[in-house]
Amino acid sequence: MTTAAPQAEEAVSDDGTGPVLEVSGLGVHYGRGRKRRRALHDVTLSIAPGEAVGVIGETGSGKSTLARAVLGLVPASAGSVRIAGEEVSAYGSLRRRGVIQYVFQDPLRSLDPDLTIEDSLVEPLLIQGVPRKEAVPRARTFLDRVQLAPDLLERLPGELSGGQRQRIAVARALVTEPRLVILDEPVSALDSANRVQILEILKELRASGVALVLISHDLGSVAGTADRIAVLYRGELVEAGTAHDVVRRPRHPYTRLLLGSAPTLRGRPADRAEREALRALLDA
Ligand code: ADP
Ligand code: MG
């Protein structure tokens, strides 16, 4: 793989069966000199095609940093990130080809306020070189997949509700039919009805074979959608396993705390009703 690669794009051996994401020994630091702070340490995580992985941890644990490092938006101080077999230094090219997409933590940042919904949805396709005549009908089918009516196409993001905007952001991320979508806190800013609907939509989209990274500070909100859960604590992955195992048999005390089955340390543990709802979800 490391020998002669005269044309980077052609040189990649990706037959679509290997991991879509491979994070290996990843470290990230912010700041310089005495202000240098570790944000991620020795994070290793692999995601298979079509798999949904929840990345869970409290605020400041490094979740958004992991997303940024995977996207090549912050430099790694150690380790490596490969997407569909390519080092993320090639992120620009992967992005142009629509292999990876990202939904920002802040739903307002995901959409350009001056672009109509149609233009927002069509833009990633135009970047890929799809002619507008083909891009528009394709964008419309994705609007349908996130359960929104076509009359929204003419509107601006500011005229939409938070739940509608987040669905557009999801549709926009999916319109290029990427291999991997990273969603940073996709439901955190939404009310519970919209939260449930977006998670349902994501679940249905899984059928198309896209792999998802679902970042959340709330284990309960993604446990029913993710196949596997990885738990970040102060920049380190302290636990990873199937969603079922992590919820049923959490190994790390921090995971138990997130699940509310440990005595209170910091923050509010889940109450009994929430734990039962969570277990019911996993048994379904
Ligand atoms: P999370 O998304 O889990 O809330 P972040 O990845 O945003 O966590 O932050 C992880 C740590 O890195 C925190 O201590 C945060 O203060 C720090 N951090 C995040 N972004 C920056 C930045 N741009 N500059 C300096 N420190 C940062
Ligand atoms: Mg964050």
XYZ file of N, CA, C and O in Angstrom, residues 24-149:
504
model
N -6.849 4.808 14.667
C -5.865 3.974 15.335
C -4.913 4.814 16.191
O -4.208 5.682 15.679
N -4.948 4.583 17.513
C -4.046 5.283 18.437
C -4.110 6.793 18.331
O -3.108 7.488 18.542
N -5.304 7.314 18.044
C -5.431 8.751 17.753
C -5.243 9.626 19.000
O -5.848 9.394 20.041
N -4.389 10.616 18.864
C -4.216 11.634 19.906
C -4.401 13.011 19.296
O -4.013 13.240 18.156
N -5.058 13.911 20.054
C -5.211 15.293 19.599
C -4.911 16.218 20.779
O -5.348 15.970 21.905
N -4.131 17.251 20.509
C -3.862 18.287 21.511
C -4.333 19.633 20.984
O -4.273 19.884 19.786
N -4.788 20.486 21.890
C -5.080 21.878 21.537
C -4.053 22.769 22.227
O -3.582 22.453 23.309
N -3.764 23.900 21.632
C -2.880 24.884 22.252
C -1.410 24.527 22.113
O -1.062 23.438 21.638
N -0.565 25.489 22.518
C 0.875 25.304 22.388
C 1.553 25.599 23.712
O 0.998 26.292 24.556
N 2.777 25.097 23.848
C 3.615 25.392 25.011
C 2.914 25.022 26.308
O 2.374 23.927 26.437
N 2.877 25.991 27.239
C 2.288 25.685 28.551
C 0.774 25.562 28.466
O 0.136 25.062 29.389
N 0.217 26.051 27.367
C -1.240 25.970 27.213
C -1.684 24.689 26.511
O -2.866 24.490 26.260
N -0.708 23.857 26.153
C -1.037 22.637 25.434
C -1.873 21.703 26.314
O -1.488 21.395 27.446
N -3.031 21.280 25.796
C -3.926 20.391 26.554
C -4.308 19.196 25.690
O -4.620 19.345 24.521
N -4.307 18.055 26.359
C -4.683 16.832 25.660
C -6.203 16.748 25.537
O -6.913 16.856 26.530
N -6.714 16.553 24.334
C -8.165 16.420 24.151
C -8.553 14.979 23.832
O -9.643 14.525 24.175
N -7.645 14.248 23.167
C -7.884 12.819 22.889
C -6.586 12.064 23.097
O -5.510 12.570 22.770
N -6.684 10.847 23.629
C -5.492 10.043 23.855
C -5.735 8.590 23.444
O -6.650 7.950 23.955
N -4.929 8.121 22.520
C -4.892 6.705 22.158
C -6.270 6.110 21.846
O -6.633 5.056 22.360
N -7.016 6.800 20.994
C -8.359 6.315 20.636
C -8.274 5.392 19.412
O -7.736 5.777 18.377
N -8.776 4.192 19.580
C -8.791 3.213 18.488
C -10.220 2.726 18.289
O -10.889 2.328 19.252
N -10.687 2.809 17.055
C -12.091 2.505 16.773
C -12.206 2.141 15.300
O -11.620 2.795 14.444
N -12.959 1.088 15.009
C -13.124 0.681 13.617
C -14.604 0.493 13.324
O -15.342 -0.039 14.149
N -15.039 0.972 12.168
C -16.466 0.883 11.819
C -16.616 0.170 10.484
O -15.983 0.538 9.487
N -17.456 -0.858 10.491
C -17.688 -1.654 9.282
C -18.699 -0.936 8.389
O -19.470 -0.098 8.863
N -18.718 -1.278 7.083
C -19.715 -0.672 6.197
C -21.126 -0.888 6.742
O -21.457 -1.981 7.202
N -21.935 0.164 6.737
C -23.326 0.040 7.154
C -23.565 -0.031 8.649
O -24.705 -0.145 9.092
N -22.500 0.058 9.427
C -22.657 -0.046 10.871
C -22.976 1.319 11.489
O -22.499 2.343 11.011
N -23.774 1.327 12.569
C -24.031 2.578 13.289
C -23.362 2.490 14.657
O -23.630 1.565 15.424
N -22.458 3.418 14.928
C -21.733 3.407 16.194
C -22.051 4.677 16.972
O -21.929 5.788 16.438
N -22.487 4.520 18.201
C -22.739 5.660 19.071
C -21.463 6.015 19.815
O -20.811 5.142 20.379
N -21.080 7.284 19.792
C -19.941 7.753 20.591
C -20.516 8.629 21.699
O -21.118 9.669 21.439
N -20.351 8.152 22.936
C -21.038 8.742 24.077
C -20.021 9.308 25.061
O -18.966 8.721 25.270
N -20.364 10.408 25.675
C -19.519 10.960 26.738
C -20.078 12.304 27.146
O -20.811 12.941 26.381
N -19.701 12.741 28.348
C -20.253 14.022 28.813
C -19.590 15.177 28.066
O -18.599 14.988 27.352
N -20.106 16.380 28.248
C -19.554 17.573 27.612
C -18.074 17.709 27.976
O -17.705 17.549 29.138
N -17.242 17.939 26.968
C -15.810 18.097 27.202
C -15.026 16.798 27.138
O -13.797 16.798 27.296
N -15.702 15.670 26.887
C -14.989 14.387 26.875
C -14.209 14.175 25.577
O -13.402 13.249 25.485
N -14.463 14.994 24.552
C -13.672 14.890 23.325
C -14.438 14.400 22.110
O -13.855 14.118 21.065
N -15.768 14.340 22.203
C -16.576 13.787 21.115
C -16.454 14.605 19.829
O -16.213 14.053 18.753
N -16.636 15.931 19.953
C -16.546 16.766 18.741
C -15.118 16.787 18.206
O -14.914 16.854 16.988
N -14.144 16.703 19.103
C -12.743 16.646 18.663
C -12.505 15.391 17.839
O -11.819 15.434 16.803
N -13.079 14.279 18.266
C -12.945 13.037 17.498
C -13.546 13.220 16.105
O -12.928 12.847 15.097
N -14.742 13.838 16.041
C -15.362 14.088 14.736
C -14.459 14.966 13.877
O -14.208 14.674 12.704
N -13.929 16.050 14.468
C -13.068 16.969 13.705
C -11.809 16.273 13.218
O -11.349 16.522 12.097
N -11.240 15.416 14.061
C -10.007 14.720 13.661
C -10.300 13.726 12.541
O -9.514 13.585 11.600
N -11.450 13.047 12.629
C -11.819 12.101 11.570
C -12.007 12.840 10.249
O -11.653 12.338 9.185
N -12.523 14.057 10.336
C -12.757 14.855 9.137
C -11.503 15.596 8.678
O -11.537 16.296 7.665
N -10.436 15.481 9.434
C -9.199 16.166 9.058
C -9.249 17.657 9.339
O -8.475 18.431 8.784
N -10.160 18.083 10.223
C -10.302 19.512 10.526
C -9.384 19.951 11.666
O -9.128 21.134 11.829
N -8.946 19.007 12.504
C -7.878 19.293 13.463
C -6.788 18.242 13.245
O -7.090 17.088 12.935
N -5.513 18.635 13.387
C -4.439 17.674 13.140
C -4.298 16.680 14.292
O -4.523 17.027 15.450
N -3.957 15.461 13.957
C -3.674 14.447 14.971
C -2.247 14.654 15.476
O -1.347 14.946 14.697
N -2.048 14.521 16.810
C -0.686 14.569 17.340
C -0.103 13.159 17.422
O 1.093 12.986 17.615
N -0.968 12.156 17.309
C -0.505 10.767 17.278
C -1.549 9.935 16.553
O -2.713 10.313 16.473
N -1.085 8.786 16.022
C -2.014 7.839 15.426
C -2.460 8.234 14.029
O -1.887 9.128 13.401
N -3.493 7.542 13.563
C -3.931 7.768 12.191
C -5.432 7.560 12.041
O -6.073 6.920 12.871
N -5.970 8.150 10.974
C -7.382 7.977 10.626
C -7.441 7.593 9.161
O -6.848 8.259 8.313
N -8.127 6.505 8.870
C -8.333 6.108 7.477
C -9.826 5.990 7.205
O -10.561 5.431 8.011
N -10.259 6.538 6.088
C -11.655 6.430 5.672
C -11.672 5.653 4.369
O -10.997 6.048 3.406
N -12.413 4.553 4.361
C -12.474 3.677 3.183
C -11.055 3.417 2.650
O -10.813 3.461 1.448
N -10.123 3.191 3.581
C -8.770 2.828 3.194
C -7.844 3.994 2.895
O -6.652 3.796 2.674
N -8.373 5.234 2.908
C -7.534 6.399 2.603
C -7.234 7.197 3.855
O -8.129 7.443 4.669
N -5.988 7.663 3.984
C -5.639 8.566 5.089
C -6.487 9.830 5.008
O -6.772 10.311 3.913
N -6.889 10.388 6.163
C -7.764 11.559 6.095
C -7.113 12.810 5.538
O -7.797 13.788 5.290
N -5.827 12.780 5.345
C -5.237 13.937 4.673
C -5.918 14.111 3.311
O -5.921 15.183 2.735
N -6.533 13.019 2.831
C -7.246 13.075 1.546
C -8.703 13.483 1.731
O -9.509 13.334 0.833
N -9.040 14.028 2.938
C -10.434 14.357 3.226
C -11.071 15.221 2.139
O -12.197 14.986 1.716
N -10.330 16.233 1.685
C -10.876 17.111 0.649
C -11.364 16.311 -0.543
O -12.468 16.506 -1.035
N -10.550 15.353 -0.943
C -10.922 14.558 -2.112
C -12.055 13.582 -1.787
O -12.945 13.350 -2.591
N -12.041 13.034 -0.562
C -13.135 12.140 -0.162
C -14.449 12.904 -0.123
O -15.497 12.417 -0.527
N -14.374 14.112 0.380
C -15.553 14.963 0.497
C -16.102 15.313 -0.887
O -17.299 15.254 -1.124
N -15.183 15.656 -1.788
C -15.633 15.988 -3.143
C -16.340 14.812 -3.792
O -17.262 14.966 -4.558
N -15.843 13.613 -3.465
C -16.487 12.437 -4.044
C -17.681 11.973 -3.214
O -18.283 10.939 -3.490
N -17.989 12.705 -2.139
C -19.182 12.404 -1.350
C -19.075 11.134 -0.520
O -20.082 10.570 -0.102
N -17.848 10.666 -0.236
C -17.659 9.429 0.533
C -18.015 9.631 1.996
O -18.551 8.756 2.655
N -17.706 10.825 2.510
C -17.968 11.115 3.927
C -18.721 12.439 4.031
O -18.458 13.379 3.279
N -19.676 12.496 4.940
C -20.415 13.734 5.185
C -20.532 13.950 6.681
O -20.347 13.028 7.476
N -20.868 15.173 7.056
C -20.823 15.583 8.458
C -22.036 16.449 8.758
O -22.359 17.344 7.980
N -22.713 16.175 9.852
C -23.777 17.065 10.324
C -23.269 17.734 11.599
O -22.986 17.051 12.592
N -23.127 19.045 11.557
C -22.568 19.803 12.663
C -23.411 19.716 13.918
O -24.626 19.553 13.849
N -22.736 19.907 15.068
C -23.433 19.930 16.350
C -24.483 21.050 16.364
O -25.581 20.863 16.853
N -24.134 22.202 15.809
C -25.054 23.334 15.803
C -25.875 23.303 14.510
O -25.341 23.543 13.439
N -27.194 23.006 14.593
C -27.996 22.841 13.370
C -27.986 24.095 12.498
O -28.153 24.016 11.286
N -27.747 25.268 13.109
C -27.727 26.497 12.313
C -26.502 26.564 11.408
O -26.519 27.209 10.375
N -25.417 25.886 11.828
C -24.197 25.920 11.028
C -24.228 24.941 9.869
O -23.423 25.030 8.956
N -25.127 23.972 9.926
C -25.166 22.948 8.882
C -25.732 23.479 7.573
O -25.496 22.919 6.523
N -26.534 24.548 7.647
C -27.190 25.073 6.452
C -26.828 26.535 6.246
O -26.797 27.316 7.195
N -26.597 26.914 5.003
C -26.327 28.308 4.652
C -27.641 29.078 4.703
O -28.587 28.733 3.983
N -27.740 30.118 5.562
C -29.020 30.824 5.721
C -29.511 31.507 4.445
O -30.700 31.803 4.323
N -28.597 31.751 3.487
C -28.981 32.456 2.256
C -29.370 31.522 1.109
O -29.776 31.988 0.050
N -29.201 30.226 1.310
C -29.550 29.277 0.245
C -30.929 28.701 0.494
O -31.264 28.347 1.626
N -31.742 28.572 -0.565
C -33.019 27.880 -0.407
C -32.727 26.420 -0.058
O -31.621 25.922 -0.274
N -33.741 25.746 0.461
C -33.584 24.344 0.820
C -33.160 23.543 -0.422
O -32.277 22.696 -0.359
N -33.777 23.857 -1.564
C -33.405 23.139 -2.786
C -31.916 23.317 -3.089
O -31.204 22.354 -3.362
N -31.439 24.567 -3.018
C -30.025 24.806 -3.316
C -29.105 24.125 -2.305
O -28.041 23.615 -2.668
N -29.518 24.108 -1.023
C -28.731 23.415 0.001
C -28.602 21.932 -0.303
O -27.552 21.331 -0.091
N -29.705 21.340 -0.775
C -29.701 19.899 -1.028
C -28.954 19.545 -2.311
O -28.355 18.472 -2.422
N -28.998 20.456 -3.258
C -28.417 20.196 -4.575
C -26.895 20.430 -4.564
O -26.146 19.768 -5.266
N -26.468 21.381 -3.715
C -25.067 21.805 -3.712
C -24.046 20.655 -3.621
O -23.108 20.610 -4.433
N -24.218 19.698 -2.672
C -23.207 18.624 -2.601
C -23.124 17.816 -3.899
O -22.049 17.309 -4.239
N -24.247 17.707 -4.609
C -24.246 16.963 -5.876
C -23.534 17.761 -6.969
O -22.773 17.200 -7.763
N -23.789 19.079 -6.987
C -23.119 19.926 -7.986
C -21.605 19.882 -7.784
O -20.843 19.820 -8.752
N -21.181 19.886 -6.492
C -19.745 19.818 -6.187
C -19.148 18.542 -6.764
O -18.016 18.515 -7.234
N -19.959 17.483 -6.750
C -19.501 16.198 -7.284
C -19.530 16.147 -8.802
O -19.146 15.145 -9.394
N -20.081 17.202 -9.410
C -20.130 17.238 -10.867
C -21.408 16.681 -11.459
O -21.503 16.495 -12.677
N -22.423 16.422 -10.609
C -23.723 15.963 -11.132
C -24.424 17.177 -11.761
O -24.512 18.227 -11.137
N -24.923 17.064 -12.999
C -25.615 18.201 -13.615
C -26.881 18.567 -12.842
O -27.550 17.689 -12.298
N -27.196 19.869 -12.818
C -28.333 20.348 -12.051
C -29.632 19.627 -12.412
O -30.460 19.323 -11.550
N -29.813 19.334 -13.694
C -31.036 18.670 -14.153
C -31.257 17.320 -13.467
O -32.383 16.905 -13.221
N -30.132 16.621 -13.171
C -30.243 15.345 -12.458
C -30.269 15.548 -10.955
O -30.874 14.771 -10.217
N -29.552 16.591 -10.491
C -29.398 16.809 -9.046
C -30.734 17.163 -8.393
O -31.036 16.696 -7.290
N -31.558 17.976 -9.068
C -32.808 18.430 -8.451
C -33.762 17.263 -8.140
O -34.208 17.125 -7.003
N -34.052 16.384 -9.120
C -34.937 15.259 -8.762
C -34.354 14.352 -7.676
O -35.089 13.838 -6.835
N -33.022 14.197 -7.693
C -32.408 13.361 -6.654
C -32.585 13.992 -5.282
O -32.891 13.305 -4.306
N -32.395 15.310 -5.214
C -32.570 16.013 -3.943
C -34.002 15.849 -3.439
O -34.242 15.662 -2.254
N -34.970 15.886 -4.374
C -36.376 15.738 -3.988
C -36.658 14.379 -3.354
O -37.426 14.284 -2.401
N -36.049 13.328 -3.863
C -36.319 12.014 -3.283
C -35.773 11.945 -1.856
O -36.344 11.268 -1.013
N -34.681 12.685 -1.595
C -34.142 12.660 -0.233
C -35.011 13.451 0.732
O -35.098 13.136 1.916
N -35.690 14.473 0.227
C -36.627 15.225 1.050
C -37.734 14.278 1.521
O -38.146 14.289 2.673
N -38.166 13.433 0.622
C -39.189 12.455 0.942
C -38.679 11.464 2.003
O -39.397 11.085 2.909
N -37.405 11.074 1.872
C -36.858 10.098 2.829
C -36.730 10.653 4.236
O -36.643 9.884 5.190
N -36.643 11.964 4.377
C -36.646 12.532 5.733
C -38.039 13.066 6.101
O -38.201 13.847 7.034
N -39.029 12.583 5.346
C -40.436 12.848 5.656
C -40.782 14.335 5.677
O -41.444 14.818 6.590
N -40.294 15.049 4.653
C -40.683 16.455 4.515
C -41.370 16.650 3.167
O -41.055 15.970 2.192
N -42.312 17.616 3.120
C -43.075 17.868 1.894
C -42.257 18.718 0.920
O -41.462 19.555 1.340
